[in-house]
Structure formats: C-alpha cells, structure tokens
CSV table of C-alpha atoms and ligand atoms in Angstrom, one decimal:
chain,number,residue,atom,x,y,z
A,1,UNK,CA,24.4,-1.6,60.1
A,2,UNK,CA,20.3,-1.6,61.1
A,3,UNK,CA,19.3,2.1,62.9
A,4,UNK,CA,19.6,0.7,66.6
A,5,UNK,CA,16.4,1.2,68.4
A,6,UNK,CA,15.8,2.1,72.0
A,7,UNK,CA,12.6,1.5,73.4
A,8,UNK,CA,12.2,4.5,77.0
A,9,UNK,CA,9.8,3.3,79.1
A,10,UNK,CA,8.7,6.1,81.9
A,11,UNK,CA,6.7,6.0,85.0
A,12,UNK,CA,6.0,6.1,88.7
A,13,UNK,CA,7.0,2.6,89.1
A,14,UNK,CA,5.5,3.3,92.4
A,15,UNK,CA,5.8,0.1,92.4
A,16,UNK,CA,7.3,-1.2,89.3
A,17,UNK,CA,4.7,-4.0,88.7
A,18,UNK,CA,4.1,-7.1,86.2
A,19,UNK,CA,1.9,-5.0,83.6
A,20,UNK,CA,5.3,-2.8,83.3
A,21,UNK,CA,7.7,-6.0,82.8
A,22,UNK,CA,5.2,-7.7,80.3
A,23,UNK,CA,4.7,-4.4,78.0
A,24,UNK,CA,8.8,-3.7,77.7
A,25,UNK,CA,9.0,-7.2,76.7
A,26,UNK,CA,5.9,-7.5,74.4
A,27,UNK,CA,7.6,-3.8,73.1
A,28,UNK,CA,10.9,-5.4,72.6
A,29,UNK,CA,9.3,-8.3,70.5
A,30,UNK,CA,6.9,-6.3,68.9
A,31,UNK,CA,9.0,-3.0,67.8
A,32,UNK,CA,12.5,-5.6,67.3
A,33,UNK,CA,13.8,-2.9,70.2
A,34,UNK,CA,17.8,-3.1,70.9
A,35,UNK,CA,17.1,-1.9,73.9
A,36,UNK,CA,15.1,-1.0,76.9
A,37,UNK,CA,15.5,1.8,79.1
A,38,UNK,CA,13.2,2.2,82.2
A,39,UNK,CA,13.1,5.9,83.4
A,40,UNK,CA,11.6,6.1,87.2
A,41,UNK,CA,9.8,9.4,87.1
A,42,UNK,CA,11.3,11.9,89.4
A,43,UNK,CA,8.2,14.9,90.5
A,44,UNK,CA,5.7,14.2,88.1
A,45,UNK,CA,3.1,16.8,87.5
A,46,UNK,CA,0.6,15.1,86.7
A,47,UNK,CA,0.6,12.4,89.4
A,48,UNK,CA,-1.4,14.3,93.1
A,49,UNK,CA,-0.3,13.2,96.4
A,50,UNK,CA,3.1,12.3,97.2
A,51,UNK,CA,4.9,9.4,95.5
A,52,UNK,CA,7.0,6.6,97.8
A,53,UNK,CA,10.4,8.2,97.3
A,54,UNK,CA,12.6,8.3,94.4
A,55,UNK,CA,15.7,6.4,96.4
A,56,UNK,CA,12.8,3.1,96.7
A,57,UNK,CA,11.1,3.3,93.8
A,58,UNK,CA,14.4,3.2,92.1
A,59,UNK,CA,15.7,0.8,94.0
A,60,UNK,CA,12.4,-1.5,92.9
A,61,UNK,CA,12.8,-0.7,89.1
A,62,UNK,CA,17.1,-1.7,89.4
A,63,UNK,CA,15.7,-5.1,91.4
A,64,UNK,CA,12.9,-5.8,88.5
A,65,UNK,CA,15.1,-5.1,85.3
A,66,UNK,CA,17.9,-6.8,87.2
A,67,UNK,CA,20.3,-8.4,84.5
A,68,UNK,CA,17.7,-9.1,81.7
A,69,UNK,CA,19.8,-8.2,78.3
A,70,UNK,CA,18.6,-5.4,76.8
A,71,UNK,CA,17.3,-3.6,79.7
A,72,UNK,CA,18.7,-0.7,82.0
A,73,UNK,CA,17.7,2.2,84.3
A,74,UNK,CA,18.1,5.3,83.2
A,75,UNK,CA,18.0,8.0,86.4
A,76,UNK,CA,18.2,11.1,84.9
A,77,UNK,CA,14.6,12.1,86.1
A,78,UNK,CA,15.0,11.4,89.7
A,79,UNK,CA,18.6,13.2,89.1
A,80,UNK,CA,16.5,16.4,88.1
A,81,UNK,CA,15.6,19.0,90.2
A,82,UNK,CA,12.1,20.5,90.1
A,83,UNK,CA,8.9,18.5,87.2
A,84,UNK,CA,9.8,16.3,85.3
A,85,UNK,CA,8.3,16.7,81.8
A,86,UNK,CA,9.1,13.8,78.9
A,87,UNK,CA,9.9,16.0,76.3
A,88,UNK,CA,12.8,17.6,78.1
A,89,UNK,CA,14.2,13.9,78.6
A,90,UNK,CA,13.7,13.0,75.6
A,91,UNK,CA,15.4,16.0,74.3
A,92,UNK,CA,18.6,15.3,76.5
A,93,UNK,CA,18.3,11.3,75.3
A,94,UNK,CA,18.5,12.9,72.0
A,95,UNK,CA,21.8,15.0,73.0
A,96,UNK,CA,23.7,12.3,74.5
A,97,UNK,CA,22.6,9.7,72.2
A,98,UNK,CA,23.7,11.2,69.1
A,99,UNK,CA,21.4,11.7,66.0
A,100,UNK,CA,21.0,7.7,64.8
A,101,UNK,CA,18.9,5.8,66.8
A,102,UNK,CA,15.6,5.4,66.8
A,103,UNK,CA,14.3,6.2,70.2
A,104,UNK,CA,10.9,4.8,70.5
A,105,UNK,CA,8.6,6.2,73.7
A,106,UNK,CA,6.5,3.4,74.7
A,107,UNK,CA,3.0,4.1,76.3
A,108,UNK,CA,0.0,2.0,77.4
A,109,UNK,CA,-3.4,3.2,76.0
A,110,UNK,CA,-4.2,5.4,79.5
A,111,UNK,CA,-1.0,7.8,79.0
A,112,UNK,CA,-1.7,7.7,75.3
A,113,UNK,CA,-5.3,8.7,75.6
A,114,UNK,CA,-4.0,12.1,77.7
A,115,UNK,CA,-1.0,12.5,75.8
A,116,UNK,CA,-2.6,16.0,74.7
A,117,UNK,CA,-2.3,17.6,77.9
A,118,UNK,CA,1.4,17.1,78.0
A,119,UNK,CA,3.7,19.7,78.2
A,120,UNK,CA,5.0,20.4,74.7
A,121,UNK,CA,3.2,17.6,73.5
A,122,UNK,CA,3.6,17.7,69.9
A,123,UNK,CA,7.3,18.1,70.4
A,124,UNK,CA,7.8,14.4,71.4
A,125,UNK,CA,7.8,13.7,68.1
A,126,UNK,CA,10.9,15.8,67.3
A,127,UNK,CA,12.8,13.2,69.5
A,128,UNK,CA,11.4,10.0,69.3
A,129,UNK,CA,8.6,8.0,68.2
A,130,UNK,CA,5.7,7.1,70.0
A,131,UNK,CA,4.6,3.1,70.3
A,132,UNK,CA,1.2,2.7,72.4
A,133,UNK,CA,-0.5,-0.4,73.6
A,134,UNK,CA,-3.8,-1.3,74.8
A,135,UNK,CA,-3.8,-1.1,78.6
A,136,UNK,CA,-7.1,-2.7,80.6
A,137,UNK,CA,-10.6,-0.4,79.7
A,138,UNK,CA,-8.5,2.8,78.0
A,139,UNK,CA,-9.7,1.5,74.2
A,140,UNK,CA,-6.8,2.8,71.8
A,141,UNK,CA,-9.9,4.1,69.6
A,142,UNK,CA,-11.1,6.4,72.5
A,143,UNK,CA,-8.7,9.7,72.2
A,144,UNK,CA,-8.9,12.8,72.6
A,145,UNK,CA,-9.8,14.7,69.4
A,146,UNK,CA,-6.3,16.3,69.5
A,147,UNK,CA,-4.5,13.3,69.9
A,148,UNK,CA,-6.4,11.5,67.1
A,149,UNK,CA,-5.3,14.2,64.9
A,150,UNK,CA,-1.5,13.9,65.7
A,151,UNK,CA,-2.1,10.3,65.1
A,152,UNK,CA,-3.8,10.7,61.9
A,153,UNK,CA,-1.0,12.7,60.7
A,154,UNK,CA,2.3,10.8,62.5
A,155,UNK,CA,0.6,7.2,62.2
A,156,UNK,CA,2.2,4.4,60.8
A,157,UNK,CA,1.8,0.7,60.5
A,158,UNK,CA,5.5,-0.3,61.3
A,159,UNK,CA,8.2,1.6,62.8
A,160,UNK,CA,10.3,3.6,60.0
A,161,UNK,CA,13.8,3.0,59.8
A,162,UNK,CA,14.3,7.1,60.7
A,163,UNK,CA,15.4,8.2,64.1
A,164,UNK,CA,11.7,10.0,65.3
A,165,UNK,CA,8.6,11.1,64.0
A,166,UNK,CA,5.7,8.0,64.2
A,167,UNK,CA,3.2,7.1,65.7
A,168,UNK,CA,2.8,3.0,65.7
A,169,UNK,CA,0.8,0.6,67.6
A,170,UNK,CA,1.6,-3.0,69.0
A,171,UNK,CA,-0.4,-6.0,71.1
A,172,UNK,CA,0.6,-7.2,74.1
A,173,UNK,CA,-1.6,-9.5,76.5
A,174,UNK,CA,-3.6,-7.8,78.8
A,175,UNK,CA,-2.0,-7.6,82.2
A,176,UNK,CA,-4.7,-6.2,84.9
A,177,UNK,CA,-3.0,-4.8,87.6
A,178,UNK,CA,-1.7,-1.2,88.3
A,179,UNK,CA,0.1,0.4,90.7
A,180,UNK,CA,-2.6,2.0,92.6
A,181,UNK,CA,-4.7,-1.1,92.7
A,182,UNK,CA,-1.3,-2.5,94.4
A,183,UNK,CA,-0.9,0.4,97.1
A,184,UNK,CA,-4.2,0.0,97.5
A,185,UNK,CA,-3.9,-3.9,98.6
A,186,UNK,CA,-0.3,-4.1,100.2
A,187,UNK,CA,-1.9,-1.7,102.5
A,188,UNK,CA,-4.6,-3.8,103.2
A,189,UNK,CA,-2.2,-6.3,104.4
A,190,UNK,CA,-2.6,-8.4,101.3
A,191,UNK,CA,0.6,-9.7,99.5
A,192,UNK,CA,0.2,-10.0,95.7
A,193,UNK,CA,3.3,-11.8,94.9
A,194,UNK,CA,1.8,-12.7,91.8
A,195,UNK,CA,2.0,-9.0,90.1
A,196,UNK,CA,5.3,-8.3,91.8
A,197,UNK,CA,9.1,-9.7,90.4
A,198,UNK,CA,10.0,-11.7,93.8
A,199,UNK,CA,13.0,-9.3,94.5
A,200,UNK,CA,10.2,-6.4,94.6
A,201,UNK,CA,7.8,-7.6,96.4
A,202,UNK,CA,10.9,-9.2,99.1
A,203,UNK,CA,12.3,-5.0,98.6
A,204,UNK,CA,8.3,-3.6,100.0
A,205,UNK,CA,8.4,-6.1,102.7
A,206,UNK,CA,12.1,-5.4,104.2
A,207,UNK,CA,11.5,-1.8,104.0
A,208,UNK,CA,7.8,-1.5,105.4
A,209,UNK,CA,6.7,0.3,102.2
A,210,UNK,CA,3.0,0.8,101.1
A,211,UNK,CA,1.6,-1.0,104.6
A,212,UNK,CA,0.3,1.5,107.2
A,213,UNK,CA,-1.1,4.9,104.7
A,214,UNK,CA,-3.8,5.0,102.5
A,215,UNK,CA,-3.0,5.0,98.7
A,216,UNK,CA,-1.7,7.7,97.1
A,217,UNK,CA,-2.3,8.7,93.5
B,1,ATP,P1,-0.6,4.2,88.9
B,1,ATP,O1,-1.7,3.1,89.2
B,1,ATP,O2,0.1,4.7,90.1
B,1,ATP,O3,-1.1,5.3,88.0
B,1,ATP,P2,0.6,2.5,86.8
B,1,ATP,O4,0.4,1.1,87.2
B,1,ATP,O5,-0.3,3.2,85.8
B,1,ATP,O6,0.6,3.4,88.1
B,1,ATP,P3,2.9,3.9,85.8
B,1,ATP,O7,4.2,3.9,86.5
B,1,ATP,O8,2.2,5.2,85.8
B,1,ATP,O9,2.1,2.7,86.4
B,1,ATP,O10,3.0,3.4,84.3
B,1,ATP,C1,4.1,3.6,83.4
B,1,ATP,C2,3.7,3.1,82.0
B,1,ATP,O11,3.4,1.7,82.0
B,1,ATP,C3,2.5,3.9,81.5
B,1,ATP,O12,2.7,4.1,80.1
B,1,ATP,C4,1.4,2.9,81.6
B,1,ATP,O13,0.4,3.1,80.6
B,1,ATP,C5,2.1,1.5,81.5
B,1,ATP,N1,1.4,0.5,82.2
B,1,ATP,C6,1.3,0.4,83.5
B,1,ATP,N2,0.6,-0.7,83.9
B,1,ATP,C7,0.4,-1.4,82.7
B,1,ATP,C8,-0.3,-2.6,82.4
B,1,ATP,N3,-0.8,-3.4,83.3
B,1,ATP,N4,-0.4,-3.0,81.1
B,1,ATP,C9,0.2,-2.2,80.1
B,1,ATP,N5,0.8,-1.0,80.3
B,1,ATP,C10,0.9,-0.6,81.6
C-alpha cells in the first residue's frame, strides 16, 4: 500500500476565495495528494486587525470545499483557545494521524517567503513537508536568507515516499486575487462573483459580511 498523503492547507479564508480552490487542486494534481484538508485559521498572530469571525469564515470554507472528494475542513484551529501557531497543529495532525502519512503543508510563495519568522519554524519539518507555489509578485527565488538555507538543506525535486522532512515545489496557474483585494471591493459595493464559489459569495450577501467597514488586514 502507497504512504497516503495529505495535503493541509491553512489560512484566513477571510474569504475563502478562487486562488485558494485553484492551488488545493493544482496541489492535489501536482503532489498525487489523497487528500485535502482546509484548516480556517483561528487568532492568527501574524494577521493585525480583527478577522470576520471564525463561525463565517468557517461556514465559507464548509460551502467552498462542499462535497469535492478528497477535500474536508479540519476545525481544530478555530476550536483552539488563544494563537494559533502551525507547528502546534501540525504536531497534533501528527498525534492523531498516526506515524504513516505523509502530511504535506501547502504554501503560496508570500507565506513561504516569511516562513522564517514563524514560530518554531524549523520544526515544521519534523511533521510534515513543505510544498510551495508561486503566488502573484512574491518570486519563489526571493527568500529570506534563512529560509533559502532550510531549503537548500530540506529541498527536493519530488515528494519522498517518507512521512516529513522536504521541501518541494509545484506550478499552478496564476490566480490574481486575494482576500484583502476582496474586502477591499465587496465593501465598495462591488460583487466579484467571478473569484468567489457561488455558494460563498450567496453566504457574504445573506449575512451582510464585508459591506459597510473598511478592510481589515
Ligand atoms: P489576505 O489577503 O487576507 O492576506 P489571502 O488571500 O492571502 O488573504 P490566506 O487565507 O491568507 O488568503 O491564504 C491561505 C493560503 O493560500 C496561503 O498559503 C496563501 O499563500 C495561499 N493563497 C491565497 N491566495 C492565493 C492565490 N491567489 N494563489 C495561490 N495561493 C494563494
């Protein structure tokens, strides 16, 4: 039996947005994933400003993974009392999932570019491994020096057939739009319904989100 491989995507999903669809599924193509696990983040420490809260942003993420096979919501973050910092979910992914699979952390080139200033950083890799795509302006070649030295040292062309421990790196097509660029508009009174699943954008509208404050960040 193949090493099953579990693909965690994390973020804000503040809101959960094309770019985020597009790179599980360019993942799931790219790293053969088994699965896909979205993981809303609950209070992120990096992120300022207050985040549209946890019971609609989760909501949003369940209504854009819907029944696509493959993919679930994991809620452990937003379960969690207090920051939220990756490596301790990865760490009780780890515990609950047992020693086999792979679990592959999937990051677009922005999170991947800061991925120094994480808590514990260098720990991720005890966990999982680390699969990063291009995302808009952030070039994968532009790191930090610290980060190009994990790379240099956990880098690898293909994923390993081990649980964690690499660093690899996949194409998707580029998908301009982020979150913040989406606040930004829906609050101008603009409907993007081209960078939103249908069920999302029908979710923002019933419950007035994003329309009368500025963007947060
Ligand atoms: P914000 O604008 O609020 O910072 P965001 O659009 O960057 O939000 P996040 O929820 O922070 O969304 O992103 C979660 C993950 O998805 C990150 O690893 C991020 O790099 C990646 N991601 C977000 N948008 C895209 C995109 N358009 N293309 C590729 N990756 C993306």
């Amino acid at each position: 039996m193949p090493r099953k491989r579990i693909g965690l995507l994390g973020g804000t999903f503040d809101p959960i947005h094309v770019g985020h669809l597009a790179l599980a599924s360019a993942a799931q193509l790219a790293l053969a994933l088994d699965e896909v696990r979205f993981i809303p983040t609950g209070h992120s420490w990096q992120k300022h400003g207050a985040s549209t809260a946890g019971e609609h942003r989760l909501a949003m993420t369940r209504l854009a993974v819907g029944d696509t096979p493959g993919w679930s919501v994991d809620t452990r973050e937003l379960d969690r009392e207090g920051a939220t910092y990756t490596v301790e979910t990865l760490r009780e992914l780890r515990e609950a999932l047992g020693p086999e699979p792979s679990l592959v952390l999937l990051l677009g080139s922005d999170q991947m570019r800061n991925l120094a200033t994480w808590h514990r950083y260098r720990e991720l890799l005890r966990y999982a491994h680390i699969a990063a795509t291009q995302r808009g302006p952030h070039r994968l070649a532009e790191f930090d020096p610290l980060v190009e030295v994990l790379v240099a040292t956990h880098g690898r062309d293909a994923l390993p057939d081990e649980p964690a421990g690499s660093i690899v790196f996949f194409r998707m097509p580029p998908v301009p739009v982020s979150a913040t660029a989406l606040r930004e508009a829906l609050a101008r009174g603009e409907r993007p319904a081209e960078l939103l699943p249908p069920p999302v954008l029908d979710y923002i509208d019933r419950h007035h989100l994003y329309q009368d404050r500025p963007a947060t960040r």
